[in-house]
Amino acid sequence: MADLTPEQGDVQGVIARLFVHPVKSCAAVEVQEAWLLDTGLELDRAWMVVDPEGAFVTQRELPLMALIRPQLKTYEMVLRAPGMLALHVAIDEVEAPVSVQVWDDQVKAFDMGAVAAQWFTDFLGRPLRLVRFDPEQQRLSSLKWTGGVAAPNQFSDGFPVLLSSEASVADLNQRLAAAGHAPVGVERFRANVVLGGFDAFDEDRLEDLYIGTEDGPSVLRPVKPCARCPIPDIDPQSAQSSPEVGDTLRGFRSDDRVGGAITFGMNAIVTEGAERIVRVGQPVWGRYRFD
């Protein structure tokens, strides 16, 4: 329903926080506003770290990637990591074209050069290179999950936008506290849009999510529960891994929609209102899906 008003929605809230992850599997950049594109938030997962064969690497095998902290400036991205001089990466400059692999997809990209490669190699302790997604490449989300809608993304695991909510994190933290564990931040779940004012796990049940931008509603459609790997067990401040988050989620978040996998958050596609600015504090609303 393109004309669904907030008053007609089953749930209403606001955008509480926004995160861009410029380099896949490195730390997030929290922003107050971002361009919403067909591929997700601008510059989200625009860069990726690859091995000498061009295969992507993540915190799953290199937890220290959590300590690489990007800063976005007008014309450059600045990367910092403990014990390293800052690496300055021009946003609009690339070097040689390359072909790289992210999951089952072979995609066109651009190498970011020897200096960036040496920086990642030195910090992470194995030969690596930094690449930038080729904007001429079209990498589509799974048509099975999008219902046939052609939804492009860049180097994300599979979909343009990941949704979560403050209430869902609070629910998890209550369960962690009951088991004697420390609370965790939403950053562990690497969401782009964090919703405020919703009940816990409302994002699982939404048909469409409307965002009240200044230029009219933008619409995100949650299409697939986000199955969780070990990354939420990695503390983004220390890069140390411990099992309590995954263990707690296993107690209540098995999802039959994805073969019983443990899920947290919803992968979404942009169905209307791309090329608009989304901001923290903007109203959001939607209706529950019944299927």
Coordinates of N, CA and C in Angstrom, one line a residue, residues 12-21 28-32 34 41 45 161-170 173 184-203 206 209-211 220 228 264-266 268 278-285:
Q12 N 4.0 2.2 15.0 CA 4.6 3.5 14.6 C 5.8 3.7 15.5
G13 N 6.8 4.4 15.0 CA 8.0 4.7 15.8 C 8.8 5.7 15.1
V14 N 10.1 5.6 15.3 CA 11.0 6.6 14.7 C 12.3 5.8 14.3
I15 N 13.1 6.4 13.4 CA 14.5 5.9 13.2 C 15.3 6.4 14.5
A16 N 15.8 5.4 15.2 CA 16.5 5.7 16.4 C 18.0 5.9 16.1
R17 N 18.6 5.1 15.3 CA 20.0 5.2 14.9 C 20.2 4.7 13.5
L18 N 21.2 5.2 12.9 CA 21.6 4.8 11.5 C 23.1 4.5 11.5
F19 N 23.4 3.4 10.8 CA 24.8 2.9 10.7 C 25.1 2.6 9.3
V20 N 26.3 3.1 8.9 CA 26.9 2.7 7.6 C 28.2 1.9 7.9
H21 N 28.3 0.8 7.1 CA 29.5 0.0 7.3 C 30.3 0.1 5.9
A28 N 31.4 0.0 12.2 CA 30.4 0.8 11.6 C 30.7 2.3 11.8
V29 N 30.1 3.1 11.0 CA 30.1 4.6 11.2 C 28.7 4.9 11.5
E30 N 28.4 5.5 12.7 CA 27.1 6.0 13.1 C 26.9 7.3 12.5
V31 N 25.8 7.5 11.8 CA 25.5 8.8 11.1 C 24.1 9.3 11.5
Q32 N 23.9 10.6 11.4 CA 22.6 11.2 11.7 C 21.7 11.2 10.5
A34 N 21.6 9.8 6.0 CA 22.3 9.1 4.9 C 21.3 9.1 3.7
L41 N 22.0 2.1 2.1 CA 22.6 3.4 2.5 C 23.8 3.7 1.7
R45 N 28.9 -1.0 2.7 CA 29.6 -2.2 2.1 C 30.1 -1.8 0.7
V161 N 19.5 -3.6 2.9 CA 19.3 -2.9 4.2 C 19.1 -4.0 5.3
L162 N 19.7 -3.8 6.5 CA 19.4 -4.6 7.6 C 18.7 -3.8 8.7
L163 N 17.6 -4.3 9.1 CA 16.8 -3.6 10.2 C 16.9 -4.3 11.5
S164 N 16.9 -3.5 12.6 CA 16.8 -4.1 13.9 C 16.0 -3.0 14.7
S165 N 15.9 -3.3 16.0 CA 15.1 -2.3 16.8 C 15.8 -2.2 18.2
E166 N 15.6 -1.1 18.9 CA 16.1 -0.9 20.2 C 15.5 -1.9 21.2
A167 N 14.2 -2.2 21.0 CA 13.4 -3.1 21.8 C 14.0 -4.5 21.7
S168 N 14.3 -4.9 20.5 CA 14.9 -6.3 20.4 C 16.2 -6.5 21.1
V169 N 17.1 -5.5 21.0 CA 18.3 -5.5 21.7 C 18.1 -5.5 23.2
A170 N 17.1 -4.7 23.7 CA 16.8 -4.6 25.1 C 16.3 -6.0 25.6
N173 N 19.2 -8.2 26.0 CA 20.0 -7.8 27.2 C 19.3 -8.3 28.5
V184 N 25.0 -6.0 25.7 CA 25.7 -5.8 24.4 C 25.0 -4.7 23.7
G185 N 25.7 -4.0 22.8 CA 25.2 -2.9 22.0 C 24.7 -3.5 20.6
V186 N 23.8 -2.6 20.0 CA 23.2 -3.0 18.7 C 24.3 -3.1 17.7
E187 N 25.5 -2.5 17.9 CA 26.5 -2.6 16.9 C 27.0 -4.0 16.5
R188 N 26.8 -4.9 17.5 CA 27.2 -6.3 17.2 C 26.4 -6.9 16.1
F189 N 25.2 -6.4 15.8 CA 24.3 -7.0 14.8 C 24.4 -6.3 13.5
R190 N 25.2 -5.2 13.4 CA 25.6 -4.7 12.1 C 24.4 -4.2 11.3
A191 N 23.3 -3.7 12.0 CA 22.1 -3.2 11.3 C 22.4 -1.8 10.7
N192 N 21.7 -1.5 9.7 CA 21.7 -0.1 9.1 C 20.7 0.8 9.7
V193 N 19.5 0.3 9.9 CA 18.4 1.1 10.5 C 18.0 0.5 11.8
V194 N 18.1 1.2 12.8 CA 17.6 0.8 14.2 C 16.3 1.5 14.5
L195 N 15.3 0.8 14.8 CA 14.0 1.4 15.0 C 13.7 1.6 16.5
G196 N 13.1 2.8 16.8 CA 12.7 3.1 18.2 C 11.2 3.2 18.3
G197 N 10.7 2.8 19.4 CA 9.2 2.9 19.6 C 8.4 1.7 19.2
F198 N 9.1 0.7 18.8 CA 8.5 -0.6 18.4 C 8.6 -1.6 19.6
D199 N 7.8 -2.6 19.6 CA 8.0 -3.7 20.6 C 9.1 -4.6 20.1
A200 N 9.6 -5.4 21.0 CA 10.7 -6.4 20.6 C 10.2 -7.3 19.4
F201 N 11.1 -7.3 18.4 CA 11.0 -8.2 17.3 C 9.7 -7.8 16.4
D202 N 9.2 -6.6 16.5 CA 8.2 -6.2 15.6 C 8.7 -6.2 14.2
E203 N 10.0 -5.9 14.0 CA 10.6 -5.9 12.6 C 10.4 -7.2 11.9
L206 N 6.7 -7.2 10.0 CA 6.3 -6.1 9.2 C 6.1 -6.6 7.7
L209 N 7.8 -1.3 5.7 CA 8.2 -0.2 6.6 C 8.3 1.1 5.9
Y210 N 7.5 2.1 6.3 CA 7.4 3.4 5.7 C 8.3 4.3 6.5
I211 N 9.1 5.1 5.8 CA 9.9 6.1 6.5 C 9.4 7.5 6.0
L220 N 10.7 0.4 2.8 CA 11.5 -0.8 2.9 C 10.7 -2.0 3.1
R228 N 22.2 -15.7 11.8 CA 23.3 -15.2 12.5 C 24.5 -16.2 12.5
F264 N 18.3 -12.7 14.0 CA 18.2 -11.5 14.7 C 18.2 -10.3 13.7
G265 N 17.1 -9.6 13.5 CA 17.1 -8.6 12.5 C 16.5 -9.1 11.2
M266 N 16.1 -8.1 10.4 CA 15.4 -8.5 9.1 C 16.2 -7.8 7.9
A268 N 16.1 -6.3 4.3 CA 15.0 -5.5 3.6 C 15.5 -5.0 2.3
V278 N 17.4 9.8 4.5 CA 16.8 9.3 5.8 C 17.6 9.8 6.9
R279 N 16.8 10.2 8.0 CA 17.5 10.8 9.1 C 17.0 10.2 10.5
V280 N 17.9 10.2 11.4 CA 17.5 9.9 12.8 C 16.3 10.8 13.2
G281 N 15.3 10.2 13.8 CA 14.2 11.0 14.3 C 13.0 11.0 13.3
Q282 N 13.2 10.6 12.1 CA 12.1 10.5 11.1 C 11.1 9.5 11.6
P283 N 9.8 9.7 11.3 CA 8.8 8.8 11.7 C 8.8 7.5 10.8
V284 N 8.5 6.4 11.4 CA 8.4 5.1 10.6 C 7.1 4.5 11.1
W285 N 6.5 3.7 10.1 CA 5.2 3.0 10.5 C 5.1 1.9 9.5

